[in-house]
PDB file of C-alpha atoms in Angstrom:
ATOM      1  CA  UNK L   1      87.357  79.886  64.867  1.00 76.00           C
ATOM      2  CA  UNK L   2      87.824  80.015  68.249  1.00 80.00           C
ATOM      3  CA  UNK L   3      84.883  82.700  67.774  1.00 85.00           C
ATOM      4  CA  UNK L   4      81.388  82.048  66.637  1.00 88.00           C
ATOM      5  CA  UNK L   5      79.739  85.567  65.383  1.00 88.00           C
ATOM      6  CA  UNK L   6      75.460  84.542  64.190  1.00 87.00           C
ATOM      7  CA  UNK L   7      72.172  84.450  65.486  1.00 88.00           C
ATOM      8  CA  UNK L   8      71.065  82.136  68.651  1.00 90.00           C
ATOM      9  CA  UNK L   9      69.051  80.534  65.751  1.00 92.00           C
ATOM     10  CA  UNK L  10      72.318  79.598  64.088  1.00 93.00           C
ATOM     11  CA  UNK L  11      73.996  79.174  66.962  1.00 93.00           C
ATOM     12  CA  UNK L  12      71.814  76.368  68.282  1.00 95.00           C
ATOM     13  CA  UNK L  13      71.410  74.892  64.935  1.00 95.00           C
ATOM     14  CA  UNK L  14      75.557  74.386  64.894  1.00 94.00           C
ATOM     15  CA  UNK L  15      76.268  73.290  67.953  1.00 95.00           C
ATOM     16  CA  UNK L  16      73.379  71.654  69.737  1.00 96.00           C
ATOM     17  CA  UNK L  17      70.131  70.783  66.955  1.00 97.00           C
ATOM     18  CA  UNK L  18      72.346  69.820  64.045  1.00 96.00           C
ATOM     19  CA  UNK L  19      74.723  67.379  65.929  1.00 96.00           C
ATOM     20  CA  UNK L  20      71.954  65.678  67.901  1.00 96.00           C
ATOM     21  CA  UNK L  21      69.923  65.297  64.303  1.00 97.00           C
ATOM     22  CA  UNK L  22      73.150  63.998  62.818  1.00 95.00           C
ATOM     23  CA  UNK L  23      73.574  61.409  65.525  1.00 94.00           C
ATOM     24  CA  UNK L  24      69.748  60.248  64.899  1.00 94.00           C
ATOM     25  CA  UNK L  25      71.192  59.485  61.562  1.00 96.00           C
ATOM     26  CA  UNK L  26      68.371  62.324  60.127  1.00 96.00           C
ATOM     27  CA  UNK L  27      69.288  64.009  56.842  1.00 95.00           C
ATOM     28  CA  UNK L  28      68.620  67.366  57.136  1.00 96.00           C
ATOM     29  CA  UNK L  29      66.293  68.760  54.116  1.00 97.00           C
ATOM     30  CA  UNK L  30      65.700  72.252  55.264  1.00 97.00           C
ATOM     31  CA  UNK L  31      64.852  74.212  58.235  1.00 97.00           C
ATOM     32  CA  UNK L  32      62.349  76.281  57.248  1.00 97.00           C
ATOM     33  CA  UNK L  33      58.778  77.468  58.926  1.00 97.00           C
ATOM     34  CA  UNK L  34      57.193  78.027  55.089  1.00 98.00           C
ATOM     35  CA  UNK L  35      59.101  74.943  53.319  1.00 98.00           C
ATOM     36  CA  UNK L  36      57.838  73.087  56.758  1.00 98.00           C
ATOM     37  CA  UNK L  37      54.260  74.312  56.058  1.00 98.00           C
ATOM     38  CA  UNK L  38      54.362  73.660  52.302  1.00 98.00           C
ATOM     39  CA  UNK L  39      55.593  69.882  53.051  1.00 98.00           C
ATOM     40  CA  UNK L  40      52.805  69.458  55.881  1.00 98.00           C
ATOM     41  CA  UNK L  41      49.830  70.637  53.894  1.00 97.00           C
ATOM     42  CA  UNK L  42      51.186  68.218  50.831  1.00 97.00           C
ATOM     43  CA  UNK L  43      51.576  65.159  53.395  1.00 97.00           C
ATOM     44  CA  UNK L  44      48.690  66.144  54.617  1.00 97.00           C
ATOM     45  CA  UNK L  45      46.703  64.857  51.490  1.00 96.00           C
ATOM     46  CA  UNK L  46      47.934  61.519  51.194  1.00 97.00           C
ATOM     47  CA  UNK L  47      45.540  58.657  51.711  1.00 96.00           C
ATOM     48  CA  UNK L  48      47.454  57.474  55.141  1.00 96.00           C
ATOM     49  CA  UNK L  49      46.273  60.794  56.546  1.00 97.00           C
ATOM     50  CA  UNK L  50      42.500  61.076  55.568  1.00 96.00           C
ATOM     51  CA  UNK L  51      40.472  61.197  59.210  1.00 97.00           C
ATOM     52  CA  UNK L  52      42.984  63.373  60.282  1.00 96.00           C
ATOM     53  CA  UNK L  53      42.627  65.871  57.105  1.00 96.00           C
ATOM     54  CA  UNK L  54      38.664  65.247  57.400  1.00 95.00           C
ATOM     55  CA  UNK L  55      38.913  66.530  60.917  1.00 95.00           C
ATOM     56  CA  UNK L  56      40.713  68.990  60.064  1.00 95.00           C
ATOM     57  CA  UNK L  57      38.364  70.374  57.520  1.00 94.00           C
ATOM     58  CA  UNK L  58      35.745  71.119  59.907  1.00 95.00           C
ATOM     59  CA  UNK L  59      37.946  73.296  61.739  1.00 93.00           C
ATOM     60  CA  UNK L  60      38.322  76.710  60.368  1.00 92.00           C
ATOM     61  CA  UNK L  61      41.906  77.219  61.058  1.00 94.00           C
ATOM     62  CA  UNK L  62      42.411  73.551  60.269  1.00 93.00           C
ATOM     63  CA  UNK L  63      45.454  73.897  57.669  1.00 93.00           C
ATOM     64  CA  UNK L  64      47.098  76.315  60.367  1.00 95.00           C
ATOM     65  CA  UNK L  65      46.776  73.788  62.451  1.00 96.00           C
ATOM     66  CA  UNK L  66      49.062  71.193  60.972  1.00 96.00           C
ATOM     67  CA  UNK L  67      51.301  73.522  58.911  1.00 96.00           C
ATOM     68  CA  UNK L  68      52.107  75.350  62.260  1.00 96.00           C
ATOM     69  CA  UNK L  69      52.970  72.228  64.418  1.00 97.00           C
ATOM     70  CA  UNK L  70      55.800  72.373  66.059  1.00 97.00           C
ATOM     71  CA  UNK L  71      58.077  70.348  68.711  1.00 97.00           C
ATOM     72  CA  UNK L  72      58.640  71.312  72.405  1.00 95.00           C
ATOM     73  CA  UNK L  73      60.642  69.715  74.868  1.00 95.00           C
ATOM     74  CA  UNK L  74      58.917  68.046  78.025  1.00 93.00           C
ATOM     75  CA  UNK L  75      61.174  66.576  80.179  1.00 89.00           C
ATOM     76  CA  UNK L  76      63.626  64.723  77.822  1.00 91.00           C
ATOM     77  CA  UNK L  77      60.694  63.949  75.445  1.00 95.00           C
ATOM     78  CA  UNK L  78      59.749  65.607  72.627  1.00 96.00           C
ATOM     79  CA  UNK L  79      55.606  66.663  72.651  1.00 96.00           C
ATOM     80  CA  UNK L  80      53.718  67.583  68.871  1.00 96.00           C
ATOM     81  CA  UNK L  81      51.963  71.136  69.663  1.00 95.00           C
ATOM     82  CA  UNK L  82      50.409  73.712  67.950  1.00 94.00           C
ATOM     83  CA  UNK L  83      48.840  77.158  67.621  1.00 90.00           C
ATOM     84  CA  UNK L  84      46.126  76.199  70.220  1.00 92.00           C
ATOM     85  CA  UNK L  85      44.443  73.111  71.751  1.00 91.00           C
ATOM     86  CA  UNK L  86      43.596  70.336  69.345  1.00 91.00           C
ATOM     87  CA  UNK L  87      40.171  70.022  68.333  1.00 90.00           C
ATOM     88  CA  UNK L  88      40.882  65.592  69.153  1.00 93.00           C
ATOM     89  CA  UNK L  89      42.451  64.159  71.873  1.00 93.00           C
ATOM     90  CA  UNK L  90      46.393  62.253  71.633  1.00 92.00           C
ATOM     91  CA  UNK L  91      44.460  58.864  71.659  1.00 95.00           C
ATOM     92  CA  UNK L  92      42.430  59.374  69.017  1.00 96.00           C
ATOM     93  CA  UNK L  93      42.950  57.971  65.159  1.00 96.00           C
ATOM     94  CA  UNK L  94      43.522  61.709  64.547  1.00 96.00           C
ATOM     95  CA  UNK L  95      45.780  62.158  67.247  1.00 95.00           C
ATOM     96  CA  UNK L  96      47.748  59.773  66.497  1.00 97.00           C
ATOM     97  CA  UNK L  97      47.971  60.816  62.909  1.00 97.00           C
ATOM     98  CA  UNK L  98      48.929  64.612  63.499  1.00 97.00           C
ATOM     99  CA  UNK L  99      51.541  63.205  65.550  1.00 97.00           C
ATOM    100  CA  UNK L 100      52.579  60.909  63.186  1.00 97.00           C
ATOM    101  CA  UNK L 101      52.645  63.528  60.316  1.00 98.00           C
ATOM    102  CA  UNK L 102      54.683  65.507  62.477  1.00 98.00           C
ATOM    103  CA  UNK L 103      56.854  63.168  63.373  1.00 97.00           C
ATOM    104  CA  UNK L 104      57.238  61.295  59.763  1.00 98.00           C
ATOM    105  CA  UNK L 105      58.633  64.973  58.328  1.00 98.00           C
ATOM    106  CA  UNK L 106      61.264  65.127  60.962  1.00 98.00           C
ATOM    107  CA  UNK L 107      62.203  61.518  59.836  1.00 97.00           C
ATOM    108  CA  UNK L 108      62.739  63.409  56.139  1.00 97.00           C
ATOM    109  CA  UNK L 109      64.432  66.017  57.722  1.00 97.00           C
ATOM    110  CA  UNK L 110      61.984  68.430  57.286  1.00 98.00           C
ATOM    111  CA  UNK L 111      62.102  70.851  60.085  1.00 98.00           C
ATOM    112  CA  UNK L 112      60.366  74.598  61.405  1.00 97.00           C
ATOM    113  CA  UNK L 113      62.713  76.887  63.351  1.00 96.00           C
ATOM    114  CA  UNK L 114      60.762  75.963  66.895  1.00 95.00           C
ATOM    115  CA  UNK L 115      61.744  72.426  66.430  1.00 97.00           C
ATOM    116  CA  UNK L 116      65.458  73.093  66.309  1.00 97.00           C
ATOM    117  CA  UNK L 117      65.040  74.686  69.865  1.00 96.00           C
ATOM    118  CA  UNK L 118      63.008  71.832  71.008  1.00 96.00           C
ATOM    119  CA  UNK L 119      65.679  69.469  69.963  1.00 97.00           C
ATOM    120  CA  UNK L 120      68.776  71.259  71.238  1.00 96.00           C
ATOM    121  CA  UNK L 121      66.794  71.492  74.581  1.00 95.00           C
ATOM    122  CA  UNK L 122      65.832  67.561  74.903  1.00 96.00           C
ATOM    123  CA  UNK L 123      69.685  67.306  74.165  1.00 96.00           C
ATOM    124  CA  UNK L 124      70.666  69.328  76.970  1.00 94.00           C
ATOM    125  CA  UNK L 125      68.383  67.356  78.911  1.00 94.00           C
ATOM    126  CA  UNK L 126      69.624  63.676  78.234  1.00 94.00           C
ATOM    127  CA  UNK L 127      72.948  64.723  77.930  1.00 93.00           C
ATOM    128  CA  UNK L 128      73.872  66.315  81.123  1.00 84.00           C
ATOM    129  CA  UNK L 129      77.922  67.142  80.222  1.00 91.00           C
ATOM    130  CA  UNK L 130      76.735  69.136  76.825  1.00 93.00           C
ATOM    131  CA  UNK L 131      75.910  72.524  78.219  1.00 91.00           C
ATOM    132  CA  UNK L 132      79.106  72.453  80.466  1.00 90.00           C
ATOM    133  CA  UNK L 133      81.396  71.509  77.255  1.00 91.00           C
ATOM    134  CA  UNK L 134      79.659  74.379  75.165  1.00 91.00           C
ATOM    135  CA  UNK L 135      79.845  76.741  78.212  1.00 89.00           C
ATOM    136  CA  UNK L 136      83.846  75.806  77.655  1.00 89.00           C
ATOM    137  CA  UNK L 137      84.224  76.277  74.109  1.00 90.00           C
ATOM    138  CA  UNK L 138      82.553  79.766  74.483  1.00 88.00           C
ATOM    139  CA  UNK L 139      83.975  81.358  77.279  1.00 86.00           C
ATOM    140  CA  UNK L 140      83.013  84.606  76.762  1.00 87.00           C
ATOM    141  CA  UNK L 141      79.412  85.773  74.756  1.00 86.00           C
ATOM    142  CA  UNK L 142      77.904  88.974  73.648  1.00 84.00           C
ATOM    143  CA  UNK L 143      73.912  89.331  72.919  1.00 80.00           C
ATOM    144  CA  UNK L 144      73.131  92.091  70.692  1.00 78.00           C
ATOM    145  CA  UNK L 145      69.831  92.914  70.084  1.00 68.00           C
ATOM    146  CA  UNK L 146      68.865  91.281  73.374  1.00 65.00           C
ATOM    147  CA  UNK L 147      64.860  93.137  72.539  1.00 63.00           C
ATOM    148  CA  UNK L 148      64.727  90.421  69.557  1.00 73.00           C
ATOM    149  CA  UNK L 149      65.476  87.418  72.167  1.00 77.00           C
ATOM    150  CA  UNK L 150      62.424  85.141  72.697  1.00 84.00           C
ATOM    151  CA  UNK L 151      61.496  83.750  75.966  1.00 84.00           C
ATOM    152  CA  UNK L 152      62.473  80.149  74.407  1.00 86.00           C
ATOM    153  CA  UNK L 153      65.368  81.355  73.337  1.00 88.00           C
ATOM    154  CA  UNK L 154      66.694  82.819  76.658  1.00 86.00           C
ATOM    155  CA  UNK L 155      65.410  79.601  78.437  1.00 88.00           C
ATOM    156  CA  UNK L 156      67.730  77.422  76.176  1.00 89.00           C
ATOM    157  CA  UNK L 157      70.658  80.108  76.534  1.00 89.00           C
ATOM    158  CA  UNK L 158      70.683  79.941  80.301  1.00 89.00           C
ATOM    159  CA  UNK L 159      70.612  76.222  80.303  1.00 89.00           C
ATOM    160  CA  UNK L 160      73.905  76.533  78.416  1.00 90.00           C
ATOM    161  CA  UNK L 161      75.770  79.559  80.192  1.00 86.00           C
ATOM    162  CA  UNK L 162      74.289  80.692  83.196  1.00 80.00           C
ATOM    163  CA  UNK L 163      75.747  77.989  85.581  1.00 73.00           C
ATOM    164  CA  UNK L 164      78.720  80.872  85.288  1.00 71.00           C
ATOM    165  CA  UNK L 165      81.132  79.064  82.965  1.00 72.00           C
ATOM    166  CA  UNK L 166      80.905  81.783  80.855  1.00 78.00           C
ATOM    167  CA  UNK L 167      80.934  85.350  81.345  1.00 81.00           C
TER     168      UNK L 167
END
């Protein structure tokens, strides 16, 4: 402290994802893309889930399909997505139970690394003071390794310091 020397991974786990979970009152299990799979797949079998694991089964990259979902931010809302368009529409029983699987592990505090973005981004969004007070607190930052910087990840850094706060 004052400094903050990690990833933008760990960075918007600390001061934006984590805080917002916190205040949901969601106990953070892990953050983890294959202990997100792992819990997905084994959800996925339980009885409460069965037209959406039959549908599922007819597709050929159907376990991908829920062990990759994944939050994004739309508007101040946060959407269920996945490696490509769903085989079943959002109104649909299975629909409404990927969502819901989705949804139910972030309850448990079961996370990928996407959703953490996701989240600090709808925070950004529906608090509109947040980016200015963590533009503040870091008054100067360094990227290194800017090549290793995903287009997500830039996104959520200029929401945070490019209204020139920071230098």
């Amino acid at each position: 402290y004052p400094h903050f020397i990690g990833t933008i991974q760990s960075f918007v786990n600390t001061f934006l994802a984590l805080p917002a979970l916190r205040s949901m009152k969601v106990e953070i299990q892990t953050v983890d893309d294959e202990a997100y799979a792992a819990a997905a797949l084994r959800l996925l079998d339980r009885p409460r889930y069965r037209v959406l694991r039959g549908t599922l089964e007819r597709q050929r990259d159907g376990r991908q399909l829920i062990s990759e979902a994944r939050f994004v931010c739309e508007g101040s809302h946060l959407t269920v997505v996945t490696t490509r368009t769903l085989p079943f529409s959002a109104e649909t029983q299975s629909g409404k139970q990927f969502d819901d699987l989705k949804r139910r592990l972030a309850r448990d505090g079961i996370f990928r690394y996407d959703d953490m973005f996701a989240i600090a981004e709808r925070q950004l969004v529906r608090n509109s003071t947040l980016a200015e007070a963590t533009a503040t607190r870091f008054p100067f930052v360094l990227l290194d390794e800017m090549q290793d910087t995903s287009a997500m990840q830039q996104r959520l850094l200029d929401k945070v310091f490019a209204a020139g706060h920071s230098v």
